[in-house]
Amino acid sequence: MEAKKTPAGAHNKAVIGVWTAHGGDKEPRRGCRPPPEVLVVGFLGTMALLVLSFGGGGLMPIGLPRAELVQRPGRDVASPVHGASHREKPPSSLRQDQADGRLLGGLLSRAFDDKSCRSRYASYLYRRPSPFRPSSYLVERLRRYEARHRRCGPGSPLFKEAVEHLRSGRNAARSECQYAVWTPFNGLGNRMLALASTFLYALLTDRVLLVHAPNEFDGLFCDPFPGSSWTLPAGFPIADFDGTFTMKSPASYKNMKRVGEISGDRLINVTTETLPAYVFLDLIQSYTGAAFCEADQRVLANFNWMVVKSDVYFATAFFLVPAYRRELARLFPEKEAVFHHLARYLFHPSNDVWGIVRRLYEAYLAGADERLGLQVRVFPELPVPFETMYGQIMRCSAQEDLLPKVARDDGAATSSSAVPPPDGANKTTSILVTSLSPEYYERIRGVYRSNMTDARGHVVVHQPSHEGAQHTEARGHNQRALAEIYLLSFCDRIVTTAVSTFGYVAHGLAGVRPVVLLRAPSPEMPAEPPCVRSLSVEPCLHAPPQQMCDAPEGSDIGTRVPYVRHCEDVHRGVKLFREAGGDCECDLEASQLVLAEHYPPSFEIVPDVAGIDYLGEYWLDDDTDQNQSLEQHVSASGSADISIEEADAAD
């Protein structure tokens, strides 16, 4: 995917490549070119420092990074978020403590070197400081987990012993190490949400997370755990994951329950030693109710090897299990920051992907004072015409003050953004559009090329790619998709499309509550309202368990605890919110009332005649062809096929 050239005229608005003196292989600082008078002052200041260093008593030690003398005209020193390269030190007055920021408040271990994974200790320089701080208990648990992963992970004697038990086909009665093996399903956004959920499960149950990484997933991320890999090594006893782990697999936990091997919290006619060597936890869409009773958790604890397959953010469901509530409250006192912390800990783009991110950042975002990310997703089962979707974006912009105003010939203004720039007309706004289709980018860019902004300075519009179709099976496609997720997460404000897991991951990494473009009830009927401002950073669990085991039949799981409530964009789904207080509850109630009236009942997941839950008429998950993936999953298990259409977004 080649980056588009910067639109004509943009280079005099966001100049890239101002030199900074950090010595060695340090990279150039990205920012605005200083005016001549600043360069003169900088030259004189440098000469004075040289005199002090070499002729004035040696007051500047050799090797100490020199003070930066480049400054924006009429502004304070640029924020490290706006224009900092990933290896330079931002001004101390405008950043968190360097070590604290570098380690994300303690989330990250100090045990890695910079070169093996350049994104790990650098990505914080590209974003505004996180509004959420990890709890000291979460930091402690992560360090304990890392020690367990080194002790039990690939290459260790304990791992070799556990693999031999797996190869024998039997479960070991006593094992120091237990494992949760994650296998991917569906597109990149789905995979990242499910992988973060599996890691949380490993934390809660003292398991070691291992990743089955097929070719299209291999090489996307750095290893997150120091001293050991999270990738299954070559020669692992289970090779055919796609063929082995299907709905009809005898190792499936729900199939074990169905045939009577398990009843309640008891094993029937089997002991721990005679259990199968592994259990398959099938948590794809519509099957998330299979394992979230406390009794289920007690049975699952007997298996040393567990394989998890999912395409949803099932982490939310653990907050509904009473046995885990106390531990989760200690780990995540701020409930809406669960994915934010997990994702920033786990997901560090590989050096290849980080190279793409940096090049696009430098070309599109580095010189901007404000960055707006716009993710547009049109689902094939709901083919909203371009003009309708574009009109929805414009109505949302007017409602939420998103896009800079455009001055009309009569002196009035159109579009919206009521926040004035700090010093008038010198502000640069960069709009980043991510979509498979180029039409939205072209239309928005045309607006700002043809019209002056209303005292808003300069506006540039960019789109990294428009590939036309999604190819989750291609590693290069996934690398570019991951790069665009990260670029969106560097934006100050983010607009996403309802139900989009691509968007969930981007705003979750950023720690930003997005504006969400709602889904239309039909292609002929525009969405009304056009969008809502989300009241939580958390992703939505699209297909929650239909009933929790300790709840009365027919009860609404979105009302069980005050911090798990229904999503703004999927009224059947649930997500984590702030606990009591503020405007959260009443605003959420109002927005959900609008959504309940707006969406038809067919938006729900409904069972087919064979008793298999499948996606309803207006339901698709994100990031890949959900129907196609589900059809493959069902076909492999011998069940009836489900009709499909090609997905149309690069999520």
CSV table of C-alpha atoms in Angstrom, one decimal, residues 148-332:
chain,number,residue,atom,x,y,z
A,148,ARG,CA,5.7,-17.2,35.0
A,149,HIS,CA,6.0,-16.9,31.2
A,150,ARG,CA,9.8,-17.1,31.4
A,151,ARG,CA,9.5,-20.2,33.7
A,152,CYS,CA,6.8,-22.0,31.6
A,153,GLY,CA,7.2,-20.5,28.1
A,154,PRO,CA,8.7,-22.0,24.9
A,155,GLY,CA,12.2,-23.3,25.4
A,156,SER,CA,11.9,-23.9,29.1
A,157,PRO,CA,12.1,-27.4,30.6
A,158,LEU,CA,8.6,-27.0,32.0
A,159,PHE,CA,7.3,-26.2,28.6
A,160,LYS,CA,9.0,-29.3,27.1
A,161,GLU,CA,7.4,-31.4,29.8
A,162,ALA,CA,4.0,-30.0,29.2
A,163,VAL,CA,4.3,-30.6,25.5
A,164,GLU,CA,5.1,-34.2,26.1
A,165,HIS,CA,2.0,-34.6,28.2
A,166,LEU,CA,0.0,-33.0,25.3
A,167,ARG,CA,1.6,-35.3,22.8
A,168,SER,CA,0.7,-38.3,24.9
A,169,GLY,CA,-3.0,-37.4,24.6
A,170,ARG,CA,-3.7,-37.3,28.3
A,171,ASN,CA,-4.0,-34.5,30.9
A,172,ALA,CA,-1.4,-34.4,33.6
A,173,ALA,CA,-2.7,-34.7,37.1
A,174,ARG,CA,-0.3,-32.2,38.5
A,175,SER,CA,1.3,-29.5,36.4
A,176,GLU,CA,3.1,-26.4,37.5
A,177,CYS,CA,2.3,-24.7,34.2
A,178,GLN,CA,-1.1,-24.4,32.5
A,179,TYR,CA,-1.6,-22.8,29.1
A,180,ALA,CA,-4.2,-20.8,27.1
A,181,VAL,CA,-3.4,-21.1,23.4
A,182,TRP,CA,-5.1,-18.4,21.3
A,183,THR,CA,-5.9,-19.1,17.6
A,184,PRO,CA,-7.0,-16.3,15.3
A,185,PHE,CA,-10.4,-16.0,13.7
A,186,ASN,CA,-11.7,-13.3,11.5
A,187,GLY,CA,-10.1,-9.9,10.8
A,188,LEU,CA,-7.4,-8.0,12.5
A,189,GLY,CA,-9.6,-5.9,14.8
A,190,ASN,CA,-11.5,-9.0,15.9
A,191,ARG,CA,-8.2,-10.8,16.5
A,192,MET,CA,-6.7,-8.0,18.7
A,193,LEU,CA,-9.9,-7.8,20.8
A,194,ALA,CA,-10.0,-11.6,21.3
A,195,LEU,CA,-6.3,-11.9,22.0
A,196,ALA,CA,-6.5,-9.1,24.6
A,197,SER,CA,-9.4,-11.0,26.2
A,198,THR,CA,-7.5,-14.3,26.2
A,199,PHE,CA,-4.6,-12.6,28.0
A,200,LEU,CA,-6.9,-11.2,30.6
A,201,TYR,CA,-8.2,-14.8,31.1
A,202,ALA,CA,-4.7,-16.0,31.5
A,203,LEU,CA,-4.0,-13.4,34.2
A,204,LEU,CA,-7.2,-14.4,36.1
A,205,THR,CA,-6.5,-18.1,35.9
A,206,ASP,CA,-2.7,-18.1,36.2
A,207,ARG,CA,-2.2,-19.6,32.7
A,208,VAL,CA,0.5,-18.8,30.2
A,209,LEU,CA,-0.7,-17.2,27.0
A,210,LEU,CA,0.6,-18.7,23.7
A,211,VAL,CA,-0.2,-17.6,20.2
A,212,HIS,CA,-0.9,-19.7,17.2
A,213,ALA,CA,0.4,-17.3,14.5
A,214,PRO,CA,-0.3,-18.4,10.9
A,215,ASN,CA,1.6,-16.7,8.1
A,216,GLU,CA,-0.7,-13.7,7.7
A,217,PHE,CA,-0.4,-13.0,11.5
A,218,ASP,CA,3.2,-13.7,12.0
A,219,GLY,CA,5.5,-10.7,12.2
A,220,LEU,CA,2.8,-8.1,13.0
A,221,PHE,CA,3.7,-7.6,16.6
A,222,CYS,CA,6.8,-7.8,18.8
A,223,ASP,CA,6.9,-10.3,21.6
A,224,PRO,CA,5.3,-8.6,24.6
A,225,PHE,CA,6.9,-10.7,27.4
A,226,PRO,CA,10.6,-10.3,28.2
A,227,GLY,CA,12.9,-13.3,28.0
A,228,SER,CA,10.5,-15.6,26.2
A,229,SER,CA,8.3,-15.8,23.1
A,230,TRP,CA,4.5,-15.9,23.0
A,231,THR,CA,4.5,-17.8,19.7
A,232,LEU,CA,4.0,-21.5,19.5
A,233,PRO,CA,7.3,-23.1,18.4
A,234,ALA,CA,7.7,-25.2,15.3
A,235,GLY,CA,6.9,-28.8,15.9
A,236,PHE,CA,4.0,-28.2,18.3
A,237,PRO,CA,1.9,-31.3,18.4
A,238,ILE,CA,-1.2,-29.6,17.1
A,239,ALA,CA,-0.6,-28.5,13.5
A,240,ASP,CA,-4.0,-28.2,11.8
A,241,PHE,CA,-5.8,-25.6,14.0
A,242,ASP,CA,-8.4,-24.7,11.4
A,243,GLY,CA,-9.4,-28.3,10.8
A,244,THR,CA,-9.2,-29.4,14.4
A,245,PHE,CA,-11.0,-26.6,16.2
A,246,THR,CA,-14.5,-26.4,14.7
A,247,MET,CA,-18.1,-26.5,16.1
A,248,LYS,CA,-18.2,-30.3,16.0
A,249,SER,CA,-14.8,-30.8,17.7
A,250,PRO,CA,-15.1,-33.5,20.4
A,251,ALA,CA,-12.7,-31.4,22.5
A,252,SER,CA,-15.1,-28.4,22.5
A,253,TYR,CA,-16.2,-27.7,26.0
A,254,LYS,CA,-19.8,-27.1,25.1
A,255,ASN,CA,-19.8,-30.4,23.2
A,256,MET,CA,-18.4,-32.2,26.3
A,257,LYS,CA,-21.3,-30.7,28.2
A,258,ARG,CA,-23.8,-31.7,25.5
A,259,VAL,CA,-22.8,-35.4,25.5
A,260,GLY,CA,-22.8,-35.6,29.3
A,261,GLU,CA,-19.1,-35.8,30.0
A,262,ILE,CA,-19.5,-32.8,32.2
A,263,SER,CA,-22.4,-31.9,34.5
A,264,GLY,CA,-22.6,-28.8,36.6
A,265,ASP,CA,-19.1,-28.4,38.1
A,266,ARG,CA,-18.4,-32.2,38.0
A,267,LEU,CA,-16.6,-34.5,35.7
A,268,ILE,CA,-18.7,-37.5,34.8
A,269,ASN,CA,-17.0,-40.9,34.8
A,270,VAL,CA,-13.6,-39.3,34.2
A,271,THR,CA,-10.8,-38.1,36.5
A,272,THR,CA,-8.3,-35.3,36.0
A,273,GLU,CA,-5.7,-37.8,34.7
A,274,THR,CA,-8.1,-39.3,32.2
A,275,LEU,CA,-9.3,-36.0,30.7
A,276,PRO,CA,-8.4,-35.3,27.1
A,277,ALA,CA,-5.0,-33.6,26.7
A,278,TYR,CA,-6.7,-30.3,25.9
A,279,VAL,CA,-10.0,-28.5,25.9
A,280,PHE,CA,-11.3,-26.2,23.1
A,281,LEU,CA,-13.1,-23.0,24.3
A,282,ASP,CA,-15.2,-22.0,21.3
A,283,LEU,CA,-16.2,-18.3,21.9
A,284,ILE,CA,-17.0,-17.1,18.4
A,285,GLN,CA,-20.0,-14.9,17.8
A,286,SER,CA,-23.1,-16.2,19.5
A,287,TYR,CA,-21.3,-18.9,21.5
A,288,THR,CA,-20.0,-16.7,24.3
A,289,GLY,CA,-22.4,-18.2,26.8
A,290,ALA,CA,-20.5,-21.5,26.8
A,291,ALA,CA,-18.1,-20.9,29.7
A,292,PHE,CA,-19.0,-18.0,32.0
A,293,CYS,CA,-20.6,-19.8,34.9
A,294,GLU,CA,-18.5,-20.3,38.0
A,295,ALA,CA,-19.2,-24.0,37.7
A,296,ASP,CA,-17.7,-24.0,34.2
A,297,GLN,CA,-14.6,-22.2,35.4
A,298,ARG,CA,-14.0,-24.8,38.1
A,299,VAL,CA,-14.2,-27.6,35.5
A,300,LEU,CA,-12.0,-25.8,33.0
A,301,ALA,CA,-9.3,-25.3,35.7
A,302,ASN,CA,-8.6,-29.1,35.5
A,303,PHE,CA,-7.3,-28.8,32.0
A,304,ASN,CA,-3.6,-28.0,31.6
A,305,TRP,CA,-4.0,-27.1,27.9
A,306,MET,CA,-6.8,-24.9,26.6
A,307,VAL,CA,-7.3,-23.6,23.0
A,308,VAL,CA,-9.3,-20.4,22.7
A,309,LYS,CA,-11.0,-19.3,19.5
A,310,SER,CA,-13.0,-16.1,19.4
A,311,ASP,CA,-13.7,-13.0,17.3
A,312,VAL,CA,-15.3,-10.9,20.1
A,313,TYR,CA,-14.1,-8.8,23.1
A,314,PHE,CA,-15.2,-11.4,25.7
A,315,ALA,CA,-13.2,-9.7,28.4
A,316,THR,CA,-16.4,-7.9,29.4
A,317,ALA,CA,-18.1,-11.1,30.4
A,318,PHE,CA,-15.5,-11.8,33.2
A,319,PHE,CA,-16.9,-8.8,35.0
A,320,LEU,CA,-20.2,-10.6,35.3
A,321,VAL,CA,-18.7,-13.6,37.0
A,322,PRO,CA,-18.8,-13.1,40.7
A,323,ALA,CA,-15.7,-15.2,41.4
A,324,TYR,CA,-13.5,-12.7,39.4
A,325,ARG,CA,-15.0,-9.4,40.5
A,326,ARG,CA,-12.7,-8.7,43.4
A,327,GLU,CA,-9.6,-9.5,41.4
A,328,LEU,CA,-10.8,-7.4,38.5
A,329,ALA,CA,-11.6,-4.5,40.8
A,330,ARG,CA,-8.0,-4.5,42.0
A,331,LEU,CA,-6.6,-4.8,38.5
A,332,PHE,CA,-8.8,-2.2,36.9
